[in-house]
PDB file of C-alpha atoms in Angstrom:
ATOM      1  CA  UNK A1389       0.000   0.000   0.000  1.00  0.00           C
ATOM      2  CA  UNK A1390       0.929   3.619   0.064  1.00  0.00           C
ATOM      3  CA  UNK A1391       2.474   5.412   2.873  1.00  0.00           C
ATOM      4  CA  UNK A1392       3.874   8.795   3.852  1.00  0.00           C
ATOM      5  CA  UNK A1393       6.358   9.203   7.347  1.00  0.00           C
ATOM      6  CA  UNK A1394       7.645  12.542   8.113  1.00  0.00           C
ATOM      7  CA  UNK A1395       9.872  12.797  10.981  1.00  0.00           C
ATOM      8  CA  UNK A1396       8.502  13.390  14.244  1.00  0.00           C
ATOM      9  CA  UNK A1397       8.153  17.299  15.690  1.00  0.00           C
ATOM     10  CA  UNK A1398       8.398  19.909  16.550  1.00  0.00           C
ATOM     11  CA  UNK A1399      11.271  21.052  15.439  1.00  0.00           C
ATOM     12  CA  UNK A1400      12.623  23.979  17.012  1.00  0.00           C
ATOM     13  CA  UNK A1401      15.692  26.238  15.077  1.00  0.00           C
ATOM     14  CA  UNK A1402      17.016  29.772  15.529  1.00  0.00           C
ATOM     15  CA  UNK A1403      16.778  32.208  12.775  1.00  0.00           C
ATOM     16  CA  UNK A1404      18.904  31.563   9.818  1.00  0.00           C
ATOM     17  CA  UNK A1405      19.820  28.146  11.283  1.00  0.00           C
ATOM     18  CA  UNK A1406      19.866  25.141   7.953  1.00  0.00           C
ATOM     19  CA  UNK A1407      16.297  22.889   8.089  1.00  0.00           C
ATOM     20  CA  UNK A1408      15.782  19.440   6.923  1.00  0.00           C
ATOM     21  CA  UNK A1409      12.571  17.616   7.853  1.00  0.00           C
ATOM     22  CA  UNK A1410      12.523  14.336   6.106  1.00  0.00           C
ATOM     23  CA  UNK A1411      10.055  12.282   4.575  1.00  0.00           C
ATOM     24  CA  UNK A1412      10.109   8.701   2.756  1.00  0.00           C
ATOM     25  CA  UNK A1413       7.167   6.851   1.070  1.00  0.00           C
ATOM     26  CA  UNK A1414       6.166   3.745   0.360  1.00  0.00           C
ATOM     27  CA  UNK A1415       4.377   3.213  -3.080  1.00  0.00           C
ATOM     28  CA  UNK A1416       2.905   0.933  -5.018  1.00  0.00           C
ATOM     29  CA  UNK A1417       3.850   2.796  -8.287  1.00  0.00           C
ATOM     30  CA  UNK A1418       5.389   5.733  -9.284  1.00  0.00           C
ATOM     31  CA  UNK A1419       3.577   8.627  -7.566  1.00  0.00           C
ATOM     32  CA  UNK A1420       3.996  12.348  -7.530  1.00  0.00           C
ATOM     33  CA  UNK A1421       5.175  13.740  -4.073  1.00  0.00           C
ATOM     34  CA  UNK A1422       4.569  16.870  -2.681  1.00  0.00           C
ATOM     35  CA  UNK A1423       5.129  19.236   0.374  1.00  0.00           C
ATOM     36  CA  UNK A1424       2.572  20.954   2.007  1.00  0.00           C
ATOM     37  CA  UNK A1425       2.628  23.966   4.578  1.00  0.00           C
ATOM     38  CA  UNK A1426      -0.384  24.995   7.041  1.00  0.00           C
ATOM     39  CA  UNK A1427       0.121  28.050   9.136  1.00  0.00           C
ATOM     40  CA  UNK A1428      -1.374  28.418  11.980  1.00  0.00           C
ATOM     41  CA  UNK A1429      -5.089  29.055  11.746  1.00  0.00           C
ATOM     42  CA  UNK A1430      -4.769  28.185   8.292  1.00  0.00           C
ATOM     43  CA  UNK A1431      -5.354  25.675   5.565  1.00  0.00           C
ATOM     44  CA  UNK A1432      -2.894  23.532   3.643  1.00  0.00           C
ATOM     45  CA  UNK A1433      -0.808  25.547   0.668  1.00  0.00           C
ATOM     46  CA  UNK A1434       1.211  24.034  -1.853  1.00  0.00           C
ATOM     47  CA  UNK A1435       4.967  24.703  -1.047  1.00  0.00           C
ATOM     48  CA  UNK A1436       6.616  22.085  -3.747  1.00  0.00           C
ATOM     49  CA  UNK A1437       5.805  19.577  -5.822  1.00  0.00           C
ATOM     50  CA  UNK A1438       8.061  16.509  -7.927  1.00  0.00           C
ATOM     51  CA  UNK A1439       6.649  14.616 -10.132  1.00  0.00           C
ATOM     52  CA  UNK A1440       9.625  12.003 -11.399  1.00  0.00           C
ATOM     53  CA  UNK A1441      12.633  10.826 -10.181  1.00  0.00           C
ATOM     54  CA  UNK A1442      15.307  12.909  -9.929  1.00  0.00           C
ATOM     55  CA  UNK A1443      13.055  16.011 -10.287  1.00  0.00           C
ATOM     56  CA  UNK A1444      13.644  18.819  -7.453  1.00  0.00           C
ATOM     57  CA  UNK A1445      10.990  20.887  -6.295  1.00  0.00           C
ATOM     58  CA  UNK A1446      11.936  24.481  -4.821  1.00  0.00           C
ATOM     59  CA  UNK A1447       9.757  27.423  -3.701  1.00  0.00           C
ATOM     60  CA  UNK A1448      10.535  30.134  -1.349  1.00  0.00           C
ATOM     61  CA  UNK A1449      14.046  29.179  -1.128  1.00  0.00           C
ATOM     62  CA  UNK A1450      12.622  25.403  -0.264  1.00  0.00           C
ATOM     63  CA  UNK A1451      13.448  22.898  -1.695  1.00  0.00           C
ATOM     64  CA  UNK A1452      13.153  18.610  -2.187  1.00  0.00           C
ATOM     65  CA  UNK A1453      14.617  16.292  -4.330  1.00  0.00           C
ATOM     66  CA  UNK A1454      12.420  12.938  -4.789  1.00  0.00           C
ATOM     67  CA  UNK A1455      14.876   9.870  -4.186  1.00  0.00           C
ATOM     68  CA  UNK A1456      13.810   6.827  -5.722  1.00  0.00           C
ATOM     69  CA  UNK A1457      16.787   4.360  -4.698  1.00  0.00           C
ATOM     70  CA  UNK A1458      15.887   5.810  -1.186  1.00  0.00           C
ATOM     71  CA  UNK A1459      12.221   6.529  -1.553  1.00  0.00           C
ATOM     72  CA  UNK A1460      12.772  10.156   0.170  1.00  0.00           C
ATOM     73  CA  UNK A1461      11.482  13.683  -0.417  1.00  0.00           C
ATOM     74  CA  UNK A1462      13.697  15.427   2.483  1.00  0.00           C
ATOM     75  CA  UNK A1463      12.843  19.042   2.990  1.00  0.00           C
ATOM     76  CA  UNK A1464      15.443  21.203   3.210  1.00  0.00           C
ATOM     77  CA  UNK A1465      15.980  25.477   3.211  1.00  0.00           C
ATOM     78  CA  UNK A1466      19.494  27.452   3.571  1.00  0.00           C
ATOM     79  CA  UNK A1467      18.340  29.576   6.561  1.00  0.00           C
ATOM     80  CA  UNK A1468      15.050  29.408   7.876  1.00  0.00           C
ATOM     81  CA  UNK A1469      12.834  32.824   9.064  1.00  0.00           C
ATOM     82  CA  UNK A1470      10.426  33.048  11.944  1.00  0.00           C
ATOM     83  CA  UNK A1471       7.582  33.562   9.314  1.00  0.00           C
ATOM     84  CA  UNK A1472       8.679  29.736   8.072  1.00  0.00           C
ATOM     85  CA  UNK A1473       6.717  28.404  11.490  1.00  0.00           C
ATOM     86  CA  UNK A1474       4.152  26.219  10.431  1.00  0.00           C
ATOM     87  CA  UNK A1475       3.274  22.538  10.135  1.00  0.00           C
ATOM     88  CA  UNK A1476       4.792  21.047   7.308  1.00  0.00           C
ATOM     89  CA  UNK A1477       3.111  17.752   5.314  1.00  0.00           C
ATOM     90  CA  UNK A1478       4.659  15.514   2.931  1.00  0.00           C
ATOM     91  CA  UNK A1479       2.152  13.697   0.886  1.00  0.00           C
ATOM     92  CA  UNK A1480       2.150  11.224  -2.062  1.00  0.00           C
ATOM     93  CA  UNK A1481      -0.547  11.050  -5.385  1.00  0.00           C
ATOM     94  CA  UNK A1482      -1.450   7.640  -6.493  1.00  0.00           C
ATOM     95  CA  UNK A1483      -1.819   7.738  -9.722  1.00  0.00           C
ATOM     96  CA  UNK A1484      -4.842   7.182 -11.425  1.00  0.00           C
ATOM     97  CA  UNK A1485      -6.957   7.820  -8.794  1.00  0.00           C
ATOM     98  CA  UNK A1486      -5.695  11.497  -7.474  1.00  0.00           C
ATOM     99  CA  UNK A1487      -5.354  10.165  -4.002  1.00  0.00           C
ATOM    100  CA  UNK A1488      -3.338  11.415  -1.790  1.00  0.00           C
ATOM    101  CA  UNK A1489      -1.848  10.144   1.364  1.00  0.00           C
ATOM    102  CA  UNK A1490      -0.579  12.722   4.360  1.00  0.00           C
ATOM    103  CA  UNK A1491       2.207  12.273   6.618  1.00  0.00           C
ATOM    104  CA  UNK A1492       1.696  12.951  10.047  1.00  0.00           C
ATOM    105  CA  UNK A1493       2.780  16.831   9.680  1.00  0.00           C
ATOM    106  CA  UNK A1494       5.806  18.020  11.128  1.00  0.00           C
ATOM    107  CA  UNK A1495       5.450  21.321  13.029  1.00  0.00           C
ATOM    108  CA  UNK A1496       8.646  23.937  12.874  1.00  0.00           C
ATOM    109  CA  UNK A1497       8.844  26.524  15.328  1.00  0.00           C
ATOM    110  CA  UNK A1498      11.714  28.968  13.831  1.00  0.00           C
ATOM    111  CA  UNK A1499      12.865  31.432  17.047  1.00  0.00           C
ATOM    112  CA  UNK A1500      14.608  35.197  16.962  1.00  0.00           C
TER     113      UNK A1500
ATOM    114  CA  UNK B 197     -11.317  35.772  -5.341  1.00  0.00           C
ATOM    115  CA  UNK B 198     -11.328  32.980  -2.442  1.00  0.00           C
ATOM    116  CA  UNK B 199     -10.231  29.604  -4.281  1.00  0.00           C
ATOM    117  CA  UNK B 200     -11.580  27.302  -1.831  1.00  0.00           C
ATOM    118  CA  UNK B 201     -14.113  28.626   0.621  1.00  0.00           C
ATOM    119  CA  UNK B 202     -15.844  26.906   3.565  1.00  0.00           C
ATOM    120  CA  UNK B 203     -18.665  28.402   5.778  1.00  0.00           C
ATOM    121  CA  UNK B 204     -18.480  28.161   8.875  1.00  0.00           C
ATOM    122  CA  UNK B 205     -15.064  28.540   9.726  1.00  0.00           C
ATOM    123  CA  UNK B 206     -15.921  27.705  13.404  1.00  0.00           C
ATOM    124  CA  UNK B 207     -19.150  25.349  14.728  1.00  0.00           C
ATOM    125  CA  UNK B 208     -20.072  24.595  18.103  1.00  0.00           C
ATOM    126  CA  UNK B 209     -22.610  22.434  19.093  1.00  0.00           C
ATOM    127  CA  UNK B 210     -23.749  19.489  21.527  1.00  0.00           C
ATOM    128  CA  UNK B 211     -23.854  15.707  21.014  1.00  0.00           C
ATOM    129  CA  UNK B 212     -26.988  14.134  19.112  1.00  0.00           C
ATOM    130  CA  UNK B 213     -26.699  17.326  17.027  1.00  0.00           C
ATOM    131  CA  UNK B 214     -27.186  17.276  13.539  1.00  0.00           C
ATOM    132  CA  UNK B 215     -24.891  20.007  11.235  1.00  0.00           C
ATOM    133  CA  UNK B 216     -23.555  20.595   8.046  1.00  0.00           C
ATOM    134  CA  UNK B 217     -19.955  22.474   6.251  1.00  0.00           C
ATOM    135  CA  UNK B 218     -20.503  23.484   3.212  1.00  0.00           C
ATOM    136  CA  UNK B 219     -17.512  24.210   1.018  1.00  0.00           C
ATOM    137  CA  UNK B 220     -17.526  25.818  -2.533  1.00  0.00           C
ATOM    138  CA  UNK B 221     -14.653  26.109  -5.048  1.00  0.00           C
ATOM    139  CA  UNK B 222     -14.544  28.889  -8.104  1.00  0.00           C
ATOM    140  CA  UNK B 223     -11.662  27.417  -9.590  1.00  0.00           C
ATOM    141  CA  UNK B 224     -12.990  25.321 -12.493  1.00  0.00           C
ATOM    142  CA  UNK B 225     -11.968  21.988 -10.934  1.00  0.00           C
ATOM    143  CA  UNK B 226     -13.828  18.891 -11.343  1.00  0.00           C
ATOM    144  CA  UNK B 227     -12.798  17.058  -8.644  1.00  0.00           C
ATOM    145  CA  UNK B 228     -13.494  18.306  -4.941  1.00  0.00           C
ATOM    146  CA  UNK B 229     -12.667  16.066  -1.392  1.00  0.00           C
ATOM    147  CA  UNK B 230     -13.363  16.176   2.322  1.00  0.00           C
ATOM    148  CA  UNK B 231     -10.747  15.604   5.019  1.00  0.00           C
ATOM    149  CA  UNK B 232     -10.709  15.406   8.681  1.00  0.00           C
ATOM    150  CA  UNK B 233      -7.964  16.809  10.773  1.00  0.00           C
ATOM    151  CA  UNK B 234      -7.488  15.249  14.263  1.00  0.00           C
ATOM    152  CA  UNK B 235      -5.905  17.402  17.411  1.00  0.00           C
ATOM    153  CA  UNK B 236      -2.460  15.607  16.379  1.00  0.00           C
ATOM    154  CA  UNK B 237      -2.659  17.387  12.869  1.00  0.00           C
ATOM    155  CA  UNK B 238      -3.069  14.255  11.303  1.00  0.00           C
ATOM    156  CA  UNK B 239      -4.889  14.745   8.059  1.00  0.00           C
ATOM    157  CA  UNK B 240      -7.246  11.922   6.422  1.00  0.00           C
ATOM    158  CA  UNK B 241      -9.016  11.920   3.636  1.00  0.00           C
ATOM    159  CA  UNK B 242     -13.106  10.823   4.132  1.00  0.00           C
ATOM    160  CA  UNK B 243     -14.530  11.795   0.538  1.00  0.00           C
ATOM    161  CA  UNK B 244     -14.064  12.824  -3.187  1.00  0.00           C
ATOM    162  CA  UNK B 245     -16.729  13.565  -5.402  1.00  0.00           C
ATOM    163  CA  UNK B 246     -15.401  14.146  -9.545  1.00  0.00           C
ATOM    164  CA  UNK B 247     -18.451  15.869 -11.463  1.00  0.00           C
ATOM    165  CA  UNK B 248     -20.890  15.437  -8.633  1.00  0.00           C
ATOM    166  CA  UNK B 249     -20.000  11.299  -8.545  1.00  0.00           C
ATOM    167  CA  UNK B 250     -18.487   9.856  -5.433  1.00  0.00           C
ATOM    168  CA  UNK B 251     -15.068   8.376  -6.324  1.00  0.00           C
ATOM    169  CA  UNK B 252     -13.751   7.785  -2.754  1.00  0.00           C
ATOM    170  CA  UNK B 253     -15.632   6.705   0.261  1.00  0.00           C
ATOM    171  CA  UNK B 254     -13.066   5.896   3.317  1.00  0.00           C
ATOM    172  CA  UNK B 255     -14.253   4.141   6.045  1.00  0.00           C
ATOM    173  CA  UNK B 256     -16.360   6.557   7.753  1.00  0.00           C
ATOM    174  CA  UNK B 257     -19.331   6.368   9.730  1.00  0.00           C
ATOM    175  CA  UNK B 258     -22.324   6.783   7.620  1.00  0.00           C
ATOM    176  CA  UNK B 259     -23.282   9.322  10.297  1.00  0.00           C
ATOM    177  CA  UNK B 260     -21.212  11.345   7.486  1.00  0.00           C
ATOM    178  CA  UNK B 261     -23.165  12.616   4.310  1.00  0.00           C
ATOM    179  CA  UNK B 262     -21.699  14.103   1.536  1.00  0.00           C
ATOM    180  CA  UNK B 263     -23.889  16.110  -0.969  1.00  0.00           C
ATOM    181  CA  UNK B 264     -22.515  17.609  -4.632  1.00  0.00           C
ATOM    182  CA  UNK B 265     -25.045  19.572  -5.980  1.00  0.00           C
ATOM    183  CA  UNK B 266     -22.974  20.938  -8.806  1.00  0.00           C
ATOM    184  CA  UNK B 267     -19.101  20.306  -9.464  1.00  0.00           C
ATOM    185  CA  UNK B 268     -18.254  23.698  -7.867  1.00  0.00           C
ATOM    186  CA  UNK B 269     -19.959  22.502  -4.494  1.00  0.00           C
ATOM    187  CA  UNK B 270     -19.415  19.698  -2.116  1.00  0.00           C
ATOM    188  CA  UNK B 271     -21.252  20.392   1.547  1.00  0.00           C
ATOM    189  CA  UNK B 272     -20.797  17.835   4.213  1.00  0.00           C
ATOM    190  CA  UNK B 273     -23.958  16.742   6.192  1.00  0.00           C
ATOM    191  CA  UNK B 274     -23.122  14.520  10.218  1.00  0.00           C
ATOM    192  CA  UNK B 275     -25.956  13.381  11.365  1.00  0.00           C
ATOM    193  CA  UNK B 276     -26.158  12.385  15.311  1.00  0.00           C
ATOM    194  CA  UNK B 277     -22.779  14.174  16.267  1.00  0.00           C
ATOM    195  CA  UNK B 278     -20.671  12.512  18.489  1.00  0.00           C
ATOM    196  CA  UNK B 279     -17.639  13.711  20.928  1.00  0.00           C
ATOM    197  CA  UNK B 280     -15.072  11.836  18.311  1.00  0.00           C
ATOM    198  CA  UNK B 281     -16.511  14.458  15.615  1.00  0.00           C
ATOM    199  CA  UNK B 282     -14.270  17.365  16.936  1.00  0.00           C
ATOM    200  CA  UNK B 283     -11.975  17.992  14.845  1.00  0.00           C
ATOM    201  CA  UNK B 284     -10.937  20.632  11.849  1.00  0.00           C
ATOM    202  CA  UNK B 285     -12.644  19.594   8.658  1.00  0.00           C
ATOM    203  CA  UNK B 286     -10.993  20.597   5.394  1.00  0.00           C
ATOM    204  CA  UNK B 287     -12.348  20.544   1.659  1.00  0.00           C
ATOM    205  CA  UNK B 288     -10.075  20.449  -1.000  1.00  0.00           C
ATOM    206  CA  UNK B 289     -10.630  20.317  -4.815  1.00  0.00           C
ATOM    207  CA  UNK B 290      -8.188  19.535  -7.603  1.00  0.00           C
ATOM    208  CA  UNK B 291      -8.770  19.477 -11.355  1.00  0.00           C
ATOM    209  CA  UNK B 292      -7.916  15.941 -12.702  1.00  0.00           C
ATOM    210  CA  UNK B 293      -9.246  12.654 -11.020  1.00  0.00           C
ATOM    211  CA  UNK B 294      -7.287  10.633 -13.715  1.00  0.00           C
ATOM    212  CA  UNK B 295      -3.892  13.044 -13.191  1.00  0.00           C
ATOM    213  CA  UNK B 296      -1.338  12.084 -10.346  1.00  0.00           C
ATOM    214  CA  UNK B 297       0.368  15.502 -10.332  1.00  0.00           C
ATOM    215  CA  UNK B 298      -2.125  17.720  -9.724  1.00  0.00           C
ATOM    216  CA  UNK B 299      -2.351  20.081  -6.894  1.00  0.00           C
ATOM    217  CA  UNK B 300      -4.955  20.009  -4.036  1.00  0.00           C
ATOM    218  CA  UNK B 301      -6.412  23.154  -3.069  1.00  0.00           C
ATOM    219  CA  UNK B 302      -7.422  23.636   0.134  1.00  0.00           C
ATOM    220  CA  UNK B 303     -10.183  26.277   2.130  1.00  0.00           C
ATOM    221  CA  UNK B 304      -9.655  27.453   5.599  1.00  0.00           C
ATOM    222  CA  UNK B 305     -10.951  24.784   7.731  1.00  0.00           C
ATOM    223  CA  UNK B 306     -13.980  24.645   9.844  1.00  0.00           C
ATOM    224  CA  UNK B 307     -12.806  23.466  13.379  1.00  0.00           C
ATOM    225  CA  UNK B 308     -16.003  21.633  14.711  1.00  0.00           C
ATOM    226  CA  UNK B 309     -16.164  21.183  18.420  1.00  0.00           C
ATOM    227  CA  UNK B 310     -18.555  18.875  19.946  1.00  0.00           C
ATOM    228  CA  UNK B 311     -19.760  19.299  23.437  1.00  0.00           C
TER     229      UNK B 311
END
């Protein structure tokens, strides 16, 4: 079956410190993966998407490469900003049926 | 200019209850979804309707009720509310139900809180 784990939160970094929040799926196929970001009080927002091997996503000076060899869509930024607080979800498509499948949400609290 | 909109944003209301979210979407897509969102954050999915046609029906209590009266509308009817309800309900709608890549788009939540 299909599965998304994130690593556990929260995560808690000084300004400008380096981020990585990983993720790795398990998939029947070959799906798309994507990262999410909710703020608080907010809905979910696309932050970056892959759709093949190989491919990175970036946005907002995010950015995730999808692994297949290690089935892994890390999340990583240079030097994060207190406005990057939120809870961040990495999810998977199944193809064919536009399903998607949430990690667990990892929450990043980014201080001063 | 909303993409995704959902009314109410907030609902309280006791057990035995009956209520419904109703979520519209002006963005052309033909496929729309319902998720729940539990205290811990974690997000699963409980519907999706494609051109007013249910495509995905998780196990969920049939207390739940999902209504598409056009593509650009799917409301969300729970009968009998129960304490296990509370929680923040999201819709979602995408434009492809035959596409892996596309993008979800989600409204603000309505956090539900049963008493």
């Amino acid at each position: 079956g299909n599965s998304v784990t994130q690593m556990e939160g929260p995560v808690t970094l000084s300004e400008e410190a380096f981020l990585t929040i990983n993720c790795t799926y398990t998939a029947t196929g070959y799906p798309s993966l994507f990262w999410y970001v909710q703020y608080p009080g907010e809905g979910l927002q696309l932050l970056l998407k892959a759709t093949k091997a190989d491919d990175k996503g970036s946005n907002k000076g995010f950015e995730a490469t999808y692994r297949k060899e290690t089935t892994s869509f890390h999340l990583e930024k240079g030097s994060v900003q207190v406005s990057d607080s939120a809870v961040y979800f990495c999810a998977l498509s199944d193809h064919g049926f536009n399903k998607f499948y949430f990690g667990s949400g990892t929450k990043l609290n980014v201080k001063p | 200019d909303t993409a995704v909109s959902q009314t109410p944003k907030y609902l309280v209301t006791q057990m035995g209850n009956d209520k419904s979210i109703k979520c519209e979407q002006n963005l052309g897509h033909d496929t729309m979804y319902w998720y729940k969102q539990d205290s811990k954050k974690f997000l699963k999915i409980m519907f999706s309707y494609n051109n007013k046609e249910l495509i995905i029906n998780e196990t969920v209590p049939n207390r739940f009720s999902p209504k598409s009266p056009d593509k650009a509308h799917l409301n969300l009817h729970i009968n009998s509310l129960e304490l296990g309800d509370s929680a923040v309900y999201f819709c979602a709608s995408s434009q492809d139900p035959e596409g892996s890549t596309d993008t979800q788009y989600f409204g603000p939540g309505t956090r539900l809180t049963v008493l």
